[in-house]
Amino acid sequence: FLLSPPFVAPPFGHFGPPPMNATVEELLARLEQLEARVDEHSLFPGASADVLFLLVASLNVFFMQCGFGMLEAGSVTSRSTQAILLKNLLDACLSAFIWWVMGHGIAFDGTNDFIGTAGSDMSSFFLSGYGSGPDSGYHRVFWWFQWTFAAAAGTIVSGAVAERAQLLAYLAYTFILTAVIYPIIVHWCWSEAGWLSTKNGHVDSGGNFTSDAVLDGVIDFAGSGVVHLTGGTAGFFGALIIGPRHGRFEVVYDGSKPPRRGRPLQLPGHAPVLQALGTFILWLGWYGFNAGSQLRIATPGASEVIGRIVVNTTLSAAGSGLVSLAIATLGQWRRGTVNYEVPAICNGILAG
């Protein structure tokens, strides 16, 4: 790192060979000065590696918006394609400004254990306290990384209420989720002050860390609860309130008013190609989602953790896809027909 461009060897100057009659104390003092100089000049290569790592991870997660769009467009009827894509695009645009104005600040600022508040020197509201210091680049990329998570949580719901949510109602939900609900849950679990955060604590006089969180906090490495459970819960209640798509269930006319809902009917999407394309894009994005949650790559042991993450992500998606297809095929075989369905393996891969 010290000798590779654009970094040059530090100007050690008078840190040349010590005089032959130097005492042990003088040698130790010169060694400490030399170590400090090395640390000073090796800081920026490591920080730059962390910025590059988080930047690449953020690109992958942001590309998941395209995957969501393709998957959902292929899973609805052809007449609903433009509407579902418009909602996904507006989701990204609206959530970006919300996350810049207040979302990130509510998520990570302040010392309140329930919600982030303004007032710190490095305020995240409007990114007003980020300045132009040596760490400002990393903090801005971290803001972007966290926005991609917020956008993903919001887009989860668009598929759950596809073909039956009005545009203005959906945008209102996006605002509430991105500005209030999701940032507060992030603050609980990932900030340094959240009541469920493992980072919430203090160091005692003996140098030991003592947690101040409830039950020592909750570990959510890559957002299984913070992102996916939040988005999934919002999508569940949205679908519960709005109801099923038209034609999703058989209508039974047996004299009851209104007619009774019968057995569920298949509503195949109009484009399996888009479903498969969206699934592959989302699979790719999860490498950034999961591995990127390590946040830094230049710290000791980070590469080992990241390697384990990408292996687990690969095997879990592949295994779940195979099992899902096998279960769907077995169910059809018991009914006397066998048809290997693209949506079955797609849902399995995404669940894995």
Tab-separated table of C-alpha atoms in Angstrom:
chain	number	residue	atom	x	y	z
A	1	PHE	CA	0.000	0.000	0.000
A	2	LEU	CA	2.771	2.426	0.878
A	3	LEU	CA	4.626	2.129	-2.416
A	4	SER	CA	1.793	1.515	-4.880
A	5	PRO	CA	0.571	4.497	-6.966
A	6	PRO	CA	-0.872	7.010	-6.335
A	7	PHE	CA	0.640	6.645	-2.875
A	8	VAL	CA	4.328	7.366	-2.361
A	9	ALA	CA	6.796	6.352	0.297
A	10	PRO	CA	6.498	8.559	3.380
A	11	PRO	CA	9.171	11.218	3.779
A	12	PHE	CA	11.052	9.644	6.659
A	13	GLY	CA	13.753	12.345	6.463
A	14	HIS	CA	15.740	12.265	9.685
A	15	PHE	CA	14.439	8.756	10.396
A	16	GLY	CA	17.582	7.366	8.797
A	17	PRO	CA	19.976	5.001	10.532
A	18	PRO	CA	20.355	5.922	14.222
A	19	PRO	CA	23.741	6.884	15.594
A	20	MET	CA	25.853	4.066	16.951
A	21	ASN	CA	25.859	5.535	20.472
A	22	ALA	CA	22.039	5.899	20.724
A	23	THR	CA	20.520	4.759	23.981
A	24	VAL	CA	17.684	2.255	24.275
A	25	GLU	CA	15.275	5.039	25.209
A	26	GLU	CA	16.241	7.032	22.102
A	27	LEU	CA	15.786	3.985	19.905
A	28	LEU	CA	12.330	3.287	21.368
A	29	ALA	CA	11.300	6.917	20.875
A	30	ARG	CA	12.454	6.826	17.249
A	31	LEU	CA	10.555	3.543	16.751
A	32	GLU	CA	7.342	5.076	18.075
A	33	GLN	CA	7.754	8.071	15.758
A	34	LEU	CA	8.365	5.743	12.825
A	35	GLU	CA	5.250	3.659	13.624
A	36	ALA	CA	3.166	6.825	13.867
A	37	ARG	CA	4.436	7.972	10.489
A	38	VAL	CA	3.654	4.603	8.904
A	39	ASP	CA	0.142	4.596	10.393
A	40	GLU	CA	-0.441	8.107	9.072
A	41	HIS	CA	0.482	7.202	5.531
A	42	SER	CA	-1.222	3.808	5.507
A	43	LEU	CA	-4.591	5.156	6.702
A	44	PHE	CA	-5.808	6.395	3.360
A	45	PRO	CA	-5.127	3.223	1.310
A	46	GLY	CA	-7.164	1.193	3.805
A	47	ALA	CA	-9.924	3.798	3.879
A	48	SER	CA	-9.944	3.918	0.091
A	49	ALA	CA	-10.321	0.133	-0.060
A	50	ASP	CA	-13.292	0.348	2.311
A	51	VAL	CA	-14.901	3.045	0.154
A	52	LEU	CA	-14.400	0.977	-3.006
A	53	PHE	CA	-15.769	-2.146	-1.343
A	54	LEU	CA	-18.882	-0.390	-0.057
A	55	LEU	CA	-19.337	1.379	-3.405
A	56	VAL	CA	-19.356	-1.910	-5.338
A	57	ALA	CA	-21.721	-3.488	-2.796
A	58	SER	CA	-24.065	-0.498	-3.073
A	59	LEU	CA	-24.079	-0.784	-6.865
A	60	ASN	CA	-25.182	-4.399	-6.570
A	61	VAL	CA	-27.944	-3.580	-4.086
A	62	PHE	CA	-29.173	-0.641	-6.156
A	63	PHE	CA	-29.301	-2.898	-9.239
A	64	MET	CA	-31.800	-5.000	-7.292
A	65	GLN	CA	-34.360	-2.288	-8.097
A	66	CYS	CA	-34.084	-3.420	-11.704
A	67	GLY	CA	-34.494	-7.017	-10.559
A	68	PHE	CA	-37.636	-6.183	-8.595
A	69	GLY	CA	-39.024	-4.359	-11.624
A	70	MET	CA	-38.365	-7.241	-14.030
A	71	LEU	CA	-39.671	-9.881	-11.631
A	72	GLU	CA	-42.867	-8.010	-10.864
A	73	ALA	CA	-43.460	-6.968	-14.478
A	74	GLY	CA	-43.184	-10.593	-15.544
A	75	SER	CA	-45.478	-11.793	-12.755
A	76	VAL	CA	-48.470	-9.556	-13.569
A	77	THR	CA	-50.678	-9.273	-16.622
A	78	SER	CA	-49.331	-7.399	-19.635
A	79	ARG	CA	-51.744	-4.493	-19.125
A	80	SER	CA	-50.293	-3.869	-15.629
A	81	THR	CA	-46.636	-3.787	-16.716
A	82	GLN	CA	-46.342	-0.020	-17.095
A	83	ALA	CA	-48.070	0.644	-13.774
A	84	ILE	CA	-45.809	-1.698	-11.800
A	85	LEU	CA	-42.648	-0.292	-13.402
A	86	LEU	CA	-43.763	3.279	-12.729
A	87	LYS	CA	-44.277	2.466	-9.049
A	88	ASN	CA	-40.798	0.941	-8.814
A	89	LEU	CA	-39.186	3.972	-10.450
A	90	LEU	CA	-41.072	6.423	-8.251
A	91	ASP	CA	-40.179	4.283	-5.250
A	92	ALA	CA	-36.467	4.836	-5.890
A	93	CYS	CA	-36.799	8.556	-6.677
A	94	LEU	CA	-39.039	9.435	-3.729
A	95	SER	CA	-37.154	7.357	-1.179
A	96	ALA	CA	-33.816	8.927	-2.218
A	97	PHE	CA	-34.942	12.427	-1.244
A	98	ILE	CA	-36.665	11.187	1.906
A	99	TRP	CA	-33.515	9.340	2.999
A	100	TRP	CA	-31.414	12.458	2.292
A	101	VAL	CA	-33.714	14.858	4.150
A	102	MET	CA	-34.573	12.840	7.257
A	103	GLY	CA	-34.463	9.059	6.889
A	104	HIS	CA	-30.747	8.545	7.500
A	105	GLY	CA	-30.751	11.022	10.374
A	106	ILE	CA	-33.641	9.297	12.121
A	107	ALA	CA	-31.872	5.983	11.623
A	108	PHE	CA	-28.384	6.799	12.911
A	109	ASP	CA	-28.177	10.195	14.656
A	110	GLY	CA	-28.544	11.218	18.279
A	111	THR	CA	-28.435	9.422	21.624
A	112	ASN	CA	-32.151	8.689	22.042
A	113	ASP	CA	-32.716	4.940	22.217
A	114	PHE	CA	-36.001	5.058	20.253
A	115	ILE	CA	-35.511	7.525	17.386
A	116	GLY	CA	-32.635	9.476	15.862
A	117	THR	CA	-32.536	13.182	16.626
A	118	ALA	CA	-30.639	16.182	15.276
A	119	GLY	CA	-28.049	18.108	17.208
A	120	SER	CA	-24.777	16.235	16.729
A	121	ASP	CA	-21.792	17.833	15.011
A	122	MET	CA	-21.952	15.245	12.237
A	123	SER	CA	-25.656	15.505	11.422
A	124	SER	CA	-27.078	13.152	8.803
A	125	PHE	CA	-30.139	15.308	8.183
A	126	PHE	CA	-29.559	16.718	4.681
A	127	LEU	CA	-26.003	15.329	5.199
A	128	SER	CA	-25.326	18.763	6.653
A	129	GLY	CA	-22.545	17.653	9.007
A	130	TYR	CA	-20.479	15.500	6.664
A	131	GLY	CA	-18.070	18.250	5.568
A	132	SER	CA	-14.982	17.410	3.516
A	133	GLY	CA	-12.693	15.555	5.923
A	134	PRO	CA	-10.744	12.379	5.135
A	135	ASP	CA	-13.677	10.172	6.210
A	136	SER	CA	-16.405	12.178	4.447
A	137	GLY	CA	-16.218	10.006	1.335
A	138	TYR	CA	-16.841	6.812	3.280
A	139	HIS	CA	-19.713	8.368	5.239
A	140	ARG	CA	-21.427	9.521	2.044
A	141	VAL	CA	-21.054	6.086	0.447
A	142	PHE	CA	-22.406	4.571	3.672
A	143	TRP	CA	-25.426	6.892	3.332
A	144	TRP	CA	-25.965	5.605	-0.210
A	145	PHE	CA	-25.565	1.985	0.910
A	146	GLN	CA	-28.197	2.463	3.585
A	147	TRP	CA	-30.536	4.174	1.104
A	148	THR	CA	-30.394	1.121	-1.174
A	149	PHE	CA	-31.546	-0.943	1.817
A	150	ALA	CA	-34.406	1.469	2.486
A	151	ALA	CA	-35.454	1.382	-1.174
A	152	ALA	CA	-35.406	-2.428	-1.121
A	153	ALA	CA	-37.647	-2.507	1.960
A	154	GLY	CA	-40.120	-0.238	0.193
A	155	THR	CA	-40.114	-2.141	-3.088
A	156	ILE	CA	-40.968	-5.411	-1.351
A	157	VAL	CA	-44.487	-4.100	-0.854
A	158	SER	CA	-45.014	-3.160	-4.508
A	159	GLY	CA	-45.178	-6.831	-5.450
A	160	ALA	CA	-47.471	-7.704	-2.547
A	161	VAL	CA	-50.102	-5.157	-3.662
A	162	ALA	CA	-49.484	-5.406	-7.418
A	163	GLU	CA	-52.423	-4.654	-9.751
A	164	ARG	CA	-54.692	-3.366	-6.975
A	165	ALA	CA	-53.127	-0.285	-5.361
A	166	GLN	CA	-53.707	3.225	-6.651
A	167	LEU	CA	-50.595	5.253	-7.425
A	168	LEU	CA	-51.182	8.043	-4.873
A	169	ALA	CA	-51.982	5.547	-2.133
A	170	TYR	CA	-48.818	3.615	-2.908
A	171	LEU	CA	-46.670	6.782	-2.845
A	172	ALA	CA	-48.195	7.756	0.504
A	173	TYR	CA	-47.228	4.358	1.874
A	174	THR	CA	-43.695	4.775	0.464
A	175	PHE	CA	-43.326	8.094	2.254
A	176	ILE	CA	-44.520	6.757	5.615
A	177	LEU	CA	-42.382	3.618	5.411
A	178	THR	CA	-39.172	5.342	4.260
A	179	ALA	CA	-39.484	8.459	6.415
A	180	VAL	CA	-40.808	7.009	9.670
A	181	ILE	CA	-41.270	3.257	10.060
A	182	TYR	CA	-38.113	1.857	8.486
A	183	PRO	CA	-35.656	4.488	9.874
A	184	ILE	CA	-36.947	3.996	13.416
A	185	ILE	CA	-36.484	0.229	13.191
A	186	VAL	CA	-32.975	0.775	11.802
A	187	HIS	CA	-32.242	3.062	14.746
A	188	TRP	CA	-33.420	0.406	17.190
A	189	CYS	CA	-31.149	-2.316	15.811
A	190	TRP	CA	-28.186	-0.708	14.001
A	191	SER	CA	-27.450	2.671	15.583
A	192	GLU	CA	-25.108	3.163	18.518
A	193	ALA	CA	-27.990	4.235	20.775
A	194	GLY	CA	-30.859	1.907	19.799
A	195	TRP	CA	-32.545	-0.061	22.554
A	196	LEU	CA	-32.012	-3.297	20.587
A	197	SER	CA	-28.577	-2.487	19.171
A	198	THR	CA	-25.505	-4.514	20.106
A	199	LYS	CA	-23.514	-1.273	19.659
A	200	ASN	CA	-25.403	0.388	22.512
A	201	GLY	CA	-23.160	0.159	25.550
A	202	HIS	CA	-20.185	1.536	27.429
A	203	VAL	CA	-16.646	0.532	28.307
A	204	ASP	CA	-15.992	0.131	32.024
A	205	SER	CA	-12.840	1.025	33.902
A	206	GLY	CA	-11.404	-2.389	33.158
A	207	GLY	CA	-11.728	-1.935	29.406
A	208	ASN	CA	-14.657	-4.347	29.080
A	209	PHE	CA	-17.704	-3.528	26.955
A	210	THR	CA	-21.022	-3.639	28.794
A	211	SER	CA	-24.218	-3.617	26.760
A	212	ASP	CA	-26.970	-1.131	27.619
A	213	ALA	CA	-29.434	-2.693	25.169
A	214	VAL	CA	-32.420	-4.803	26.151
A	215	LEU	CA	-31.279	-8.428	26.560
A	216	ASP	CA	-27.860	-7.354	25.207
A	217	GLY	CA	-29.385	-6.404	21.858
A	218	VAL	CA	-30.324	-8.283	18.690
A	219	ILE	CA	-27.894	-9.373	15.965
A	220	ASP	CA	-29.174	-8.640	12.457
A	221	PHE	CA	-26.132	-8.724	10.201
A	222	ALA	CA	-27.663	-8.067	6.776
A	223	GLY	CA	-31.242	-6.965	7.430
A	224	SER	CA	-33.238	-10.188	7.661
A	225	GLY	CA	-35.421	-8.513	10.271
A	226	VAL	CA	-34.714	-4.808	9.786
A	227	VAL	CA	-35.264	-4.836	6.009
A	228	HIS	CA	-37.090	-7.970	4.942
A	229	LEU	CA	-39.337	-8.520	7.955
A	230	THR	CA	-40.290	-4.836	7.938
A	231	GLY	CA	-41.067	-4.797	4.220
A	232	GLY	CA	-42.740	-8.195	4.369
A	233	THR	CA	-44.953	-7.192	7.289
A	234	ALA	CA	-46.006	-4.004	5.500
A	235	GLY	CA	-46.718	-6.018	2.356
A	236	PHE	CA	-48.727	-8.615	4.292
A	237	PHE	CA	-51.026	-6.067	5.902
A	238	GLY	CA	-51.306	-4.147	2.627
A	239	ALA	CA	-52.464	-7.290	0.824
A	240	LEU	CA	-54.737	-8.190	3.731
A	241	ILE	CA	-56.460	-4.808	3.657
A	242	ILE	CA	-56.720	-4.464	-0.127
A	243	GLY	CA	-57.661	-8.075	-0.746
A	244	PRO	CA	-56.727	-10.502	-3.529
A	245	ARG	CA	-56.381	-9.718	-7.227
A	246	HIS	CA	-59.450	-10.030	-9.391
A	247	GLY	CA	-59.762	-13.634	-10.538
A	248	ARG	CA	-57.424	-15.024	-7.876
A	249	PHE	CA	-60.211	-17.134	-6.318
A	250	GLU	CA	-63.120	-19.011	-7.779
A	251	VAL	CA	-66.475	-17.292	-7.236
A	252	VAL	CA	-69.138	-19.659	-5.915
A	253	TYR	CA	-72.754	-18.662	-6.559
A	254	ASP	CA	-74.728	-20.636	-3.989
A	255	GLY	CA	-77.338	-18.047	-3.085
A	256	SER	CA	-75.181	-16.225	-0.529
A	257	LYS	CA	-74.724	-12.468	-0.833
A	258	PRO	CA	-72.077	-11.550	-1.745
A	259	PRO	CA	-71.059	-14.728	-3.582
A	260	ARG	CA	-68.738	-17.008	-1.621
A	261	ARG	CA	-65.010	-17.224	-2.350
A	262	GLY	CA	-63.992	-20.675	-3.531
A	263	ARG	CA	-60.698	-22.416	-4.273
A	264	PRO	CA	-57.650	-20.407	-5.388
A	265	LEU	CA	-56.937	-20.162	-9.111
A	266	GLN	CA	-53.614	-19.839	-10.895
A	267	LEU	CA	-52.790	-16.366	-12.214
A	268	PRO	CA	-49.657	-16.960	-14.270
A	269	GLY	CA	-47.528	-13.972	-15.160
A	270	HIS	CA	-47.369	-12.940	-18.779
A	271	ALA	CA	-43.546	-13.148	-19.162
A	272	PRO	CA	-41.529	-15.990	-17.573
A	273	VAL	CA	-38.450	-14.507	-19.275
A	274	LEU	CA	-38.757	-11.352	-17.175
A	275	GLN	CA	-39.351	-13.425	-14.056
A	276	ALA	CA	-36.137	-15.395	-14.625
A	277	LEU	CA	-34.163	-12.243	-15.502
A	278	GLY	CA	-35.398	-10.457	-12.389
A	279	THR	CA	-34.517	-13.468	-10.245
A	280	PHE	CA	-30.938	-13.594	-11.549
A	281	ILE	CA	-30.526	-9.842	-10.965
A	282	LEU	CA	-31.843	-10.126	-7.412
A	283	TRP	CA	-29.557	-13.109	-6.769
A	284	LEU	CA	-26.612	-10.998	-7.920
A	285	GLY	CA	-27.757	-8.100	-5.758
A	286	TRP	CA	-27.803	-10.239	-2.645
A	287	TYR	CA	-24.038	-10.659	-2.824
A	288	GLY	CA	-23.807	-6.909	-2.317
A	289	PHE	CA	-26.583	-7.000	0.264
A	290	ASN	CA	-25.030	-9.727	2.416
A	291	ALA	CA	-21.310	-9.304	1.843
A	292	GLY	CA	-21.594	-5.508	1.817
A	293	SER	CA	-23.036	-5.591	5.324
A	294	GLN	CA	-19.505	-6.286	6.525
A	295	LEU	CA	-19.091	-2.545	5.703
A	296	ARG	CA	-15.276	-2.652	5.603
A	297	ILE	CA	-12.778	-4.905	3.861
A	298	ALA	CA	-9.460	-3.470	5.100
A	299	THR	CA	-9.976	-4.573	8.712
A	300	PRO	CA	-8.343	-7.805	9.938
A	301	GLY	CA	-10.485	-10.876	9.350
A	302	ALA	CA	-12.951	-9.111	7.022
A	303	SER	CA	-11.977	-11.094	3.928
A	304	GLU	CA	-12.611	-14.377	5.743
A	305	VAL	CA	-16.096	-13.269	6.754
A	306	ILE	CA	-16.898	-11.995	3.251
A	307	GLY	CA	-15.745	-15.262	1.691
A	308	ARG	CA	-17.999	-17.242	3.991
A	309	ILE	CA	-20.919	-14.938	3.193
A	310	VAL	CA	-20.707	-15.352	-0.595
A	311	VAL	CA	-20.475	-19.156	-0.261
A	312	ASN	CA	-23.503	-19.295	2.047
A	313	THR	CA	-25.479	-16.937	-0.210
A	314	THR	CA	-24.739	-19.106	-3.237
A	315	LEU	CA	-25.563	-22.455	-1.655
A	316	SER	CA	-28.701	-21.261	0.135
A	317	ALA	CA	-30.203	-19.759	-3.030
A	318	ALA	CA	-29.284	-22.752	-5.195
A	319	GLY	CA	-30.485	-25.315	-2.683
A	320	SER	CA	-33.755	-23.521	-1.997
A	321	GLY	CA	-34.444	-23.209	-5.723
A	322	LEU	CA	-33.988	-26.942	-6.274
A	323	VAL	CA	-36.126	-27.891	-3.276
A	324	SER	CA	-38.885	-25.472	-4.271
A	325	LEU	CA	-39.020	-26.842	-7.812
A	326	ALA	CA	-39.031	-30.412	-6.497
A	327	ILE	CA	-41.954	-29.722	-4.141
A	328	ALA	CA	-43.980	-27.978	-6.866
A	329	THR	CA	-43.293	-30.782	-9.340
A	330	LEU	CA	-44.163	-33.454	-6.791
A	331	GLY	CA	-47.491	-31.772	-6.119
A	332	GLN	CA	-48.311	-31.768	-9.844
A	333	TRP	CA	-47.169	-35.387	-10.225
A	334	ARG	CA	-49.620	-36.462	-7.522
A	335	ARG	CA	-52.378	-34.765	-9.514
A	336	GLY	CA	-51.372	-36.685	-12.644
A	337	THR	CA	-49.548	-33.905	-14.515
A	338	VAL	CA	-45.957	-32.713	-14.535
A	339	ASN	CA	-45.042	-29.213	-15.644
A	340	TYR	CA	-41.717	-27.723	-14.539
A	341	GLU	CA	-42.629	-24.147	-13.677
A	342	VAL	CA	-40.278	-21.166	-13.819
A	343	PRO	CA	-42.065	-19.259	-10.979
A	344	ALA	CA	-41.537	-22.202	-8.617
A	345	ILE	CA	-37.762	-22.220	-8.887
A	346	CYS	CA	-37.660	-18.396	-8.955
A	347	ASN	CA	-39.554	-18.141	-5.669
A	348	GLY	CA	-37.279	-20.760	-4.154
A	349	ILE	CA	-34.097	-18.945	-5.171
A	350	LEU	CA	-35.381	-15.660	-3.751
A	351	ALA	CA	-36.485	-17.319	-0.510
A	352	GLY	CA	-33.062	-18.933	-0.132
